[in-house]
Short mmCIF file of C-alpha atoms in Angstrom, two decimals:
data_model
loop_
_atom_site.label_atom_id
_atom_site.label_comp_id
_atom_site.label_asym_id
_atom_site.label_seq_id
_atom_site.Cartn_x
_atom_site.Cartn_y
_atom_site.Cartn_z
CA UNK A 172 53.27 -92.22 -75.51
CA UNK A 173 52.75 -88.60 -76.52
CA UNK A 174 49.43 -88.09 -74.38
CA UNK A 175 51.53 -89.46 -71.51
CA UNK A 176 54.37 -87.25 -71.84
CA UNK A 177 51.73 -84.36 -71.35
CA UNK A 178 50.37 -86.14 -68.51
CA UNK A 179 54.00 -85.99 -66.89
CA UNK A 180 54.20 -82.16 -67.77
CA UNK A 181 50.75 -81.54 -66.18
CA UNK A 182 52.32 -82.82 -62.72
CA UNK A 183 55.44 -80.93 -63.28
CA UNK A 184 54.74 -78.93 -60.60
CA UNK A 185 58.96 -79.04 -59.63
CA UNK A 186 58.28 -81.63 -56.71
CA UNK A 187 60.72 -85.17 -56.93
CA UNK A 188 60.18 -87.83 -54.78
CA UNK A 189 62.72 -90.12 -53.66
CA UNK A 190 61.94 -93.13 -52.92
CA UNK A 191 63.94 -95.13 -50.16
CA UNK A 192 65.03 -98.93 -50.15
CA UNK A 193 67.19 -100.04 -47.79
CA UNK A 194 67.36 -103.39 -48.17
CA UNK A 195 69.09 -106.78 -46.89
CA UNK A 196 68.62 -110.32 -48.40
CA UNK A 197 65.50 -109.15 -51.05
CA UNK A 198 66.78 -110.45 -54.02
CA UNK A 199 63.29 -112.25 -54.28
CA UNK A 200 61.01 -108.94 -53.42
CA UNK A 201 63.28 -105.92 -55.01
CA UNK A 202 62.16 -106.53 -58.51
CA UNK A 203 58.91 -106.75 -57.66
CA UNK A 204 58.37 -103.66 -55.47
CA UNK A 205 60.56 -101.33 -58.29
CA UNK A 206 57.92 -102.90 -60.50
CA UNK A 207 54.71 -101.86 -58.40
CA UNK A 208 56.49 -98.42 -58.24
CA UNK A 209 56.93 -97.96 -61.88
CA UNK A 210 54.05 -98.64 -62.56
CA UNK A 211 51.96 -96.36 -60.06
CA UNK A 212 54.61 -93.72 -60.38
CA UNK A 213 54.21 -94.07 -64.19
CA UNK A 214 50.08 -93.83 -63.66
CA UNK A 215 50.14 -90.91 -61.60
CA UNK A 216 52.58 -88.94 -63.68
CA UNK A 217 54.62 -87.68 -60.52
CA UNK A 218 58.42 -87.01 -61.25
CA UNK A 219 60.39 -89.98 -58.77
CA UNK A 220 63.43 -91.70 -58.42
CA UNK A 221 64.41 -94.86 -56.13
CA UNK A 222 67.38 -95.27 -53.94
CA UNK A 223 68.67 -98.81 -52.98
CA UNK A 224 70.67 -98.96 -50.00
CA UNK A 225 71.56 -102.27 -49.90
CA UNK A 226 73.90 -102.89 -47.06
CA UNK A 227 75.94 -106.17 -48.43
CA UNK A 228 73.01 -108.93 -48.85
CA UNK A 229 74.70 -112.25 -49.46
CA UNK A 230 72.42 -113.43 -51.69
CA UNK A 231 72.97 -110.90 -54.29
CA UNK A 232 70.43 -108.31 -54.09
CA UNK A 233 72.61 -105.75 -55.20
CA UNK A 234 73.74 -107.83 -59.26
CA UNK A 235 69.59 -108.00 -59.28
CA UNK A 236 69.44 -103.66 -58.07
CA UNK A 237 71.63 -103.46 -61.16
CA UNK A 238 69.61 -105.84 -63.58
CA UNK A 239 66.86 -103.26 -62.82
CA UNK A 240 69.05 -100.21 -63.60
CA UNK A 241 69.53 -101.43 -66.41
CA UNK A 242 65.97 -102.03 -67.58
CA UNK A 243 64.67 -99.05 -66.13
CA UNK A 244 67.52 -96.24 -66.28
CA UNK A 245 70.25 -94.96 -64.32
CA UNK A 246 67.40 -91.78 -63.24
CA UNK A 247 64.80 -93.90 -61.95
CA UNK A 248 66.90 -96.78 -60.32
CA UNK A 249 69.78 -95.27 -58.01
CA UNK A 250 72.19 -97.62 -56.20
CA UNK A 251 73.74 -96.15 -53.10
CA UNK A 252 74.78 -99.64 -51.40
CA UNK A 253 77.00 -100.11 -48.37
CA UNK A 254 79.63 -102.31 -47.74
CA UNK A 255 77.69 -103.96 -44.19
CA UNK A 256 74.52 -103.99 -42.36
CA UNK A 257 73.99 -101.23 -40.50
CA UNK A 258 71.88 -99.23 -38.71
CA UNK A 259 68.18 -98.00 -40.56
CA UNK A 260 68.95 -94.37 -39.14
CA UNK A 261 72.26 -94.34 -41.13
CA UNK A 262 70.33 -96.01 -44.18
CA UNK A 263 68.60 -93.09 -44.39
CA UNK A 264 71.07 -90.36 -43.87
CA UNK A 265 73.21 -91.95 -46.20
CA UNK A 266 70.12 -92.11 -48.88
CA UNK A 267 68.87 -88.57 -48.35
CA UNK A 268 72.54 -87.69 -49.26
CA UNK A 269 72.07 -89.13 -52.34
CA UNK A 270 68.08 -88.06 -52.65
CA UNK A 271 67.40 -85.17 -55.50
CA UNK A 272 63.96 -85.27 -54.20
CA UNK A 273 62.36 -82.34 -51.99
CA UNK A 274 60.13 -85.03 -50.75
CA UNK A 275 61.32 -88.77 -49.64
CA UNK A 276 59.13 -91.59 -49.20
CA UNK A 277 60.04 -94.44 -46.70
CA UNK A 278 58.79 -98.01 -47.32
CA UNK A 279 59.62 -101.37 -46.64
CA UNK A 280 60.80 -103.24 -49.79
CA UNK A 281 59.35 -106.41 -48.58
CA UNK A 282 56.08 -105.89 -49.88
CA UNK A 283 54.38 -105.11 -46.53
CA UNK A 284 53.86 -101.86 -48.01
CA UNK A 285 51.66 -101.68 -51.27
CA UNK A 286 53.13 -98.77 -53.66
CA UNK A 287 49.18 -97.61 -54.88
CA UNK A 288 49.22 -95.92 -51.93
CA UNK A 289 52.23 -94.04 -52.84
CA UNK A 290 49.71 -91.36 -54.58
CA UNK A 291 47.34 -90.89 -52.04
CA UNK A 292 50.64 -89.94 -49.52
CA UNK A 293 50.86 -87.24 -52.30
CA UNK A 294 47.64 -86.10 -52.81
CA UNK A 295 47.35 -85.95 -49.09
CA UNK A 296 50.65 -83.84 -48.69
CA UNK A 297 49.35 -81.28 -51.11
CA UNK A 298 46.20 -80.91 -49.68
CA UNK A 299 46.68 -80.18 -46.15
CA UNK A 300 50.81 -78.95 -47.15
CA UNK A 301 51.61 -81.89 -44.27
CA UNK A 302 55.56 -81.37 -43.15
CA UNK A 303 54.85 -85.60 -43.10
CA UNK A 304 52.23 -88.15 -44.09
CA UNK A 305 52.13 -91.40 -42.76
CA UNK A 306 50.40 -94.55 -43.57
CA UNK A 307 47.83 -95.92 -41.13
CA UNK A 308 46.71 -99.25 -40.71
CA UNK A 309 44.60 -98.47 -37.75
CA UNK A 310 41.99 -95.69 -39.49
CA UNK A 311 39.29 -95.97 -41.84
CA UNK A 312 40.15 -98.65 -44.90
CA UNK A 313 43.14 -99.28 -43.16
CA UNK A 314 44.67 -102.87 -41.78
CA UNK A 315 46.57 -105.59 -41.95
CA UNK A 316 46.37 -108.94 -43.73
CA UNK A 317 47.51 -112.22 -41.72
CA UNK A 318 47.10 -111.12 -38.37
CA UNK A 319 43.46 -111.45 -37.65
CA UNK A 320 43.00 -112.81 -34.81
CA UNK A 321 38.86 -112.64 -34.89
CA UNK A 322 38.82 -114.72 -38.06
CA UNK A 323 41.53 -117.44 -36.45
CA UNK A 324 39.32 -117.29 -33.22
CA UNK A 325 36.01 -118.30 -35.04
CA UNK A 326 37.97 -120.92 -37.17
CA UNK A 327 38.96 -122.28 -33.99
CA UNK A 328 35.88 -121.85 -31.74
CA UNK A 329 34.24 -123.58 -35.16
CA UNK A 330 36.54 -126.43 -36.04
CA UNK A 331 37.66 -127.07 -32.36
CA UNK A 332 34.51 -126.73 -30.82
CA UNK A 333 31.31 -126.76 -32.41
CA UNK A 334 32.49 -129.89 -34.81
CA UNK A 335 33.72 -132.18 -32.09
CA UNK A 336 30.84 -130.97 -29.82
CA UNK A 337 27.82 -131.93 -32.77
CA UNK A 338 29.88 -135.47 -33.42
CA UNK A 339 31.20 -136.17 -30.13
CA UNK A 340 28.41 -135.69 -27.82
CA UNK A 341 29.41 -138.54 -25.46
CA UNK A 342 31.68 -136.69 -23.42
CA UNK A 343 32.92 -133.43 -21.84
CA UNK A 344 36.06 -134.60 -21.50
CA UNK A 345 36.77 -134.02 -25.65
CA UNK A 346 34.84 -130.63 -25.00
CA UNK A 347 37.39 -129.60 -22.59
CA UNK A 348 40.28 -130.91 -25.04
CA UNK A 349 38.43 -128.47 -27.47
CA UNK A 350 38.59 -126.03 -25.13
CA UNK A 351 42.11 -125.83 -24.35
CA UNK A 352 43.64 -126.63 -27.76
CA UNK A 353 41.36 -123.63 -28.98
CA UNK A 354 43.27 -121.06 -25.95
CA UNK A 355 46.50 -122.52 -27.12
CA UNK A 356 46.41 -122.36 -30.43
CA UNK A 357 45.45 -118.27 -29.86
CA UNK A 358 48.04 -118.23 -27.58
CA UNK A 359 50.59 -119.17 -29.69
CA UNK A 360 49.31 -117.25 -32.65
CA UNK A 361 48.96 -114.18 -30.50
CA UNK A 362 53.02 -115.07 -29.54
CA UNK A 363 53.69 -114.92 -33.10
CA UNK A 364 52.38 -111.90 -33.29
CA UNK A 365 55.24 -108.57 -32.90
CA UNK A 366 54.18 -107.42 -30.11
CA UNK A 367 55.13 -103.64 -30.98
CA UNK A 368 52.36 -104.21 -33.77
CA UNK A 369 49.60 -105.00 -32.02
CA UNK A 370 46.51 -103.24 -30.42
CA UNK A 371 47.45 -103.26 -26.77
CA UNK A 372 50.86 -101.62 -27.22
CA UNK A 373 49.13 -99.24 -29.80
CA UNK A 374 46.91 -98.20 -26.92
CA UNK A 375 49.44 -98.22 -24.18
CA UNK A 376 51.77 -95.90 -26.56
CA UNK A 377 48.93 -93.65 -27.34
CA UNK A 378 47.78 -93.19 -23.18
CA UNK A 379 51.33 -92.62 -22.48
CA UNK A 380 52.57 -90.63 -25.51
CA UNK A 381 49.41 -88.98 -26.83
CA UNK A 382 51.31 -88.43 -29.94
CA UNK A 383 48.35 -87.63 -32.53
CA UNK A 384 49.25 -89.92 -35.19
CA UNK A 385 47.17 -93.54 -35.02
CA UNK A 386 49.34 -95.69 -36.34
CA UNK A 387 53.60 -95.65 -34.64
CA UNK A 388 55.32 -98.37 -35.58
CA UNK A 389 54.23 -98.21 -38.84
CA UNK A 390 57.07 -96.93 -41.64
CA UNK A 391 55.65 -96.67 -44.57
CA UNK A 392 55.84 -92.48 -45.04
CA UNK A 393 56.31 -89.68 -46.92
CA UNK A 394 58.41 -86.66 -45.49
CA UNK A 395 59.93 -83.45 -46.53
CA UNK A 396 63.22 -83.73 -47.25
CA UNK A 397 64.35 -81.13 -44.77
CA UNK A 398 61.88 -82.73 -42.08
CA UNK A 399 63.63 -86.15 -42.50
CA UNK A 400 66.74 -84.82 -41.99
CA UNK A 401 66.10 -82.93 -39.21
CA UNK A 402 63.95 -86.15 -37.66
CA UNK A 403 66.55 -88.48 -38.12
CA UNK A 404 69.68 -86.33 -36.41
CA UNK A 405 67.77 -86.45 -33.45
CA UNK A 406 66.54 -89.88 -33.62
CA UNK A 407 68.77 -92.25 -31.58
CA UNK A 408 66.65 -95.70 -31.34
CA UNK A 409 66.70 -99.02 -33.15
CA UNK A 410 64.44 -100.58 -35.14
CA UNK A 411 60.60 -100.56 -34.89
CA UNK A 412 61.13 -97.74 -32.09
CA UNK A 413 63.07 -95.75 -34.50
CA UNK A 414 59.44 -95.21 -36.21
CA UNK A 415 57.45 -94.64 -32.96
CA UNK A 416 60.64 -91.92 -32.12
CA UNK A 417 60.23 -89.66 -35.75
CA UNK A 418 56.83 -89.13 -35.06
CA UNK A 419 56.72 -88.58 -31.69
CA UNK A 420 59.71 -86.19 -32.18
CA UNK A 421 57.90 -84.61 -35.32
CA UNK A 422 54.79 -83.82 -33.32
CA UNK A 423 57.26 -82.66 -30.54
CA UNK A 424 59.08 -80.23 -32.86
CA UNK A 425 55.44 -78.56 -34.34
CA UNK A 426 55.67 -80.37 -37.59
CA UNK A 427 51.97 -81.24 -38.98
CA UNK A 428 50.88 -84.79 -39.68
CA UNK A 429 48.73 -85.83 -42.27
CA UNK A 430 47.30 -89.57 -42.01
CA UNK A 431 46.41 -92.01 -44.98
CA UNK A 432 45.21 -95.59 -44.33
CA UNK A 433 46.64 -98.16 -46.05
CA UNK A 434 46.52 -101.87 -46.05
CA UNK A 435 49.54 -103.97 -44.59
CA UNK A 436 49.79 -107.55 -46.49
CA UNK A 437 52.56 -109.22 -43.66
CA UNK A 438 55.58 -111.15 -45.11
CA UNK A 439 54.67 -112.84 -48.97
CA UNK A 440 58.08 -113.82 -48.98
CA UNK A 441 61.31 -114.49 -46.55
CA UNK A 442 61.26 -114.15 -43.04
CA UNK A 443 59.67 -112.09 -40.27
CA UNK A 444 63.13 -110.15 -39.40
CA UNK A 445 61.63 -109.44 -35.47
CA UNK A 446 63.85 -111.06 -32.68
CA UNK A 447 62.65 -112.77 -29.44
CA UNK A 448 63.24 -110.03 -27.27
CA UNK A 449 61.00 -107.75 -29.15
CA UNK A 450 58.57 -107.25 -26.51
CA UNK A 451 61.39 -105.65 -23.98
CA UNK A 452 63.24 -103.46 -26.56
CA UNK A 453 59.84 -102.36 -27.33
CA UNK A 454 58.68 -101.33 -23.89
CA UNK A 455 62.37 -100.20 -23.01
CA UNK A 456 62.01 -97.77 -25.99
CA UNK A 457 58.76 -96.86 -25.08
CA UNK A 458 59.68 -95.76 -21.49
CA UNK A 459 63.13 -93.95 -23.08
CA UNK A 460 60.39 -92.13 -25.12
CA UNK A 461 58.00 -91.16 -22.29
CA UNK A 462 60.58 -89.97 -20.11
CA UNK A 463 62.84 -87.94 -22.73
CA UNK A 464 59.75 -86.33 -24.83
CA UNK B 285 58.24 -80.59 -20.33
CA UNK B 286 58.31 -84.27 -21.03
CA UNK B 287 55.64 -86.48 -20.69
CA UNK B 288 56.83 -87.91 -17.97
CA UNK B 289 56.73 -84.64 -15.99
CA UNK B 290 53.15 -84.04 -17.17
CA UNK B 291 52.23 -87.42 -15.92
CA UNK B 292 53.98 -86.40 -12.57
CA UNK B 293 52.18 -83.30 -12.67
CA UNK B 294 48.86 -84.64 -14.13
CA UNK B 295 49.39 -87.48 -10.53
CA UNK B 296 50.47 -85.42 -7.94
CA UNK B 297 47.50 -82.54 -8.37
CA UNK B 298 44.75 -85.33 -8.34
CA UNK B 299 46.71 -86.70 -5.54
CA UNK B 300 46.66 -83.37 -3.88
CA UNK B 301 43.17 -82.77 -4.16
CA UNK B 302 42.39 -86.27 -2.98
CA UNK B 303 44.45 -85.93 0.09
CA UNK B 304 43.02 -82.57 1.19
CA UNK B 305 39.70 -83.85 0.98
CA UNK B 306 40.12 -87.64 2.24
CA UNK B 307 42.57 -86.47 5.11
CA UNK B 308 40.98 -82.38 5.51
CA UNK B 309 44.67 -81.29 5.81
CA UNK B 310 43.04 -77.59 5.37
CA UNK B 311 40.53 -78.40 7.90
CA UNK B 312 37.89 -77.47 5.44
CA UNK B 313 35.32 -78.84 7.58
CA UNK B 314 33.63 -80.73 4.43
CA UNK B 315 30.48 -82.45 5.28
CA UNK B 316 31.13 -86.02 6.18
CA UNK B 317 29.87 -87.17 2.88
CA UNK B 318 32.73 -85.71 0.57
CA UNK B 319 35.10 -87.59 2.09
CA UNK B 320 33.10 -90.76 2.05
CA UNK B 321 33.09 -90.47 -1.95
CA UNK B 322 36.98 -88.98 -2.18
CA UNK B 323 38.67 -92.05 -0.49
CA UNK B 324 38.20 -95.07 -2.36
CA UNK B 325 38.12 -92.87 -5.60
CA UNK B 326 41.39 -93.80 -6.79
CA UNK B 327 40.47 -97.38 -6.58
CA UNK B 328 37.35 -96.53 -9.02
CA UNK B 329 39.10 -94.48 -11.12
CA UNK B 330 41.85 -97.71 -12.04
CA UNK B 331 38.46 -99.71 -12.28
CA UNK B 332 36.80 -97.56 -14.67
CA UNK B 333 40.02 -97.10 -17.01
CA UNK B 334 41.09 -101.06 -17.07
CA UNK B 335 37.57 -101.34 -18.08
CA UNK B 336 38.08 -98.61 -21.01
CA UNK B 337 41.15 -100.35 -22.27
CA UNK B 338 39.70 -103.83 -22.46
CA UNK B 339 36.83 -102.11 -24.05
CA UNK B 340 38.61 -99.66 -26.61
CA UNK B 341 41.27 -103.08 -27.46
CA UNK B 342 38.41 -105.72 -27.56
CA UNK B 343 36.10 -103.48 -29.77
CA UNK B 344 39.88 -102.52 -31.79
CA UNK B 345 41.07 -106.34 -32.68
CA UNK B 346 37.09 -107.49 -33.01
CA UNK B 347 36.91 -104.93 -35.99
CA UNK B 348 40.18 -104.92 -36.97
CA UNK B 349 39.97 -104.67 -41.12
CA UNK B 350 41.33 -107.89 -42.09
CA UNK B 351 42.51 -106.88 -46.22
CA UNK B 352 42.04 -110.52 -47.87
CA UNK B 353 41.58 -108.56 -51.01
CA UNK B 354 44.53 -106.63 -50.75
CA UNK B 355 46.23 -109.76 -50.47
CA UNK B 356 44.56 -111.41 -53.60
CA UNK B 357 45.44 -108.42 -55.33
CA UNK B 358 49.32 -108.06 -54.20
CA UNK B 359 49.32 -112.11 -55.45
CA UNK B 360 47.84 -111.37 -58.65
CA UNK B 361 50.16 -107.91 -59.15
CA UNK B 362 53.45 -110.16 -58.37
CA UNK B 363 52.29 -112.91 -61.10
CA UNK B 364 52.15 -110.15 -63.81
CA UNK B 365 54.69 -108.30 -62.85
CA UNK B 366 57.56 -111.77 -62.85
CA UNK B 367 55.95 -112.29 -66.46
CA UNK B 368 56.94 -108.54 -67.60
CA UNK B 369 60.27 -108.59 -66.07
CA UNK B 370 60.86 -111.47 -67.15
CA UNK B 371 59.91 -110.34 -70.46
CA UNK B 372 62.73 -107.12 -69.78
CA UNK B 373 65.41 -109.44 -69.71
CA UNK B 374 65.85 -109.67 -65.84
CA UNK B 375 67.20 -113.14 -64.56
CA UNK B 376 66.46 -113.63 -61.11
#
């Protein structure tokens, strides 16, 4: 306990980072995600805290928030919940109120985002003094687990077509069958994809925006706190284009960029939280971009 | 300048130049062959970029990193960490 105390005091170099959770219906993931951050805040030794912004989950979120506050400390677990579900721009004014952080880090408390990574953003920030650093799933290590669409498309090609073609040889017909189900089932799973996620609008957003960060629509980042606050006063969109909007609008106002990759594990638990008519509020934000930045 | 206006900029001088030397509005007098190579230019130029795109996104999703042992790991992480907070006294 003593030897770690020191440790703490060797990274007391006066930096806090804030963590923020805005959260809504993650009575099942909070626990789990303040656990992942003790523990790699505790490894690393940086000074943190964590703000819930819970915005009235019905299924208790909140009584579990305080279950943790309890185990862990009124300085480490801070509840700043609101009475309704609002917007995620005014989740994080309202939390950077509250933040007594110089830096705050932005995550999904869904356990999309892995909190290891959480000292890399760091070490990152200090090397290159980065204004922002933002988690890539598109560079290097980076990526994303349940998406892969080159490891459903071999399954496919192999189970759909090269099975039914060794044991059924007496017809085309059932190679044709094979055939089609295999282009509907990718299809489909390319339908179930969000859209704003994938490679094609990555690349149409990077022709059109040439923002020089790889990864948009990503939010798992650290910021100064002065940086956020400025970001998010002149952010106006919803959403997953709220994301794409803070960086374009960071790299529009001079601020400097630094990139980490990270791994994205989609959805253990609950929901995918994306709507139908993803793929037009993406593009319409995407124009709105392109034609105000 | 938004990108929009550099895209409008970025257009209308390729369009320009393509126009003076597909239509000789200056009457340049370019040899016979420039003009041969400027018109259907624009048509080439669409060609060669749809090709980069399918490209660049085909070579993107084919070695796109797929993290199975990130997953694994997560899994394995959310296991212990339900034990110790259980352990804490937290009732889910």
């Amino acid at each position: 306990m003593a030897s770690r105390r020191s440790d703490t005091k060797r990274r007391g170099d006066g930096d806090k980072y804030s963590v923020l959770l805005p959260t809504y219906n993650e009575r099942e993931n909070l626990p789990l995600i303040v656990w992942l951050l003790v523990k790699y805040f505790g490894e690393s030794g940086y000074d943190y805290e964590i703000i819930v912004i819970d915005d009235g989950s019905p299924d208790g979120t909140l009584q579990v928030a305080e279950q943790l506050q309890k185990i862990y400390g009124e300085d480490k677990i801070v509840l700043r919940p609101r009475a309704q579900k609002l917007g995620l721009g005014t989740a994080y004014i309202h939390g950077i109120k509250h933040a007594k952080g110089n830096f705050i880090i932005i995550m999904d408390a869904d356990l999309s985002h892995h909190p290891k990574f959480i000292p890399e953003f760091i070490k990152k920030q200090k090397e290159g003094g980065y204004d922002l650093v933002s988690g890539t799933r598109y560079k290097g290590d980076g990526g994303v687990y349940g998406w892969d669409l080159r490891r459903k498309l071999i399954r496919y090609l192999r189970e759909d077509v090269y099975f039914p073609l060794l044991f059924s040889l007496c017809g085309l017909s059932s190679l044709w069958n094979s055939v089609n189900d295999t282009l509907l089932h990718i299809i489909s799973d390319s339908l179930t994809l969000p859209f704003s996620h994938s490679r094609g609008a990555n690349f149409i957003t990077q022709v059109l925006l040439r923002p020089g960060a790889s990864d948009l629509t990503g939010s798992f980042r650290l910021y100064k706190k002065e940086v956020l606050e400025r970001l998010v006063e002149k952010c106006v969109s919803k959403g997953y284009v709220f994301q794409m909007e803070m960086i374009v609008r960071a790299r529009q106002l001079g601020y400097t960029i630094g990139e980490v990759p990270i791994s994205f594990v989609d959805r253990v638990y609950g929901e995918s939280k994306l709507g139908g008519n993803e793929i037009v509020s993406f593009l319409k934000g995407l124009l709105t971009l392109f034609a105000t930045t | 300048m938004t990108k929009l206006l550099q895209w409008l900029l970025g257009v209308s001088i390729l369009g320009v130049a393509w126009g003076i030397v597909t239509f000789d509005i200056l009457d340049l007098r370019l040899p016979h062959v420039y003009k041969e190579v400027a018109w259907p230019m624009p048509v080439y130029l669409l060609v060669v970029f749809g090709c980069y795109s399918l490209a660049t996104v085909g070579y993107r999703v084919a070695t796109f990193n797929d993290c199975e042992e990130a997953a694994k790991e997560l899994q394995a992480q959310i296991q212990e960490a339900k034990d110790d907070l259980k352990r804490k006294g937290l009732k889910m």
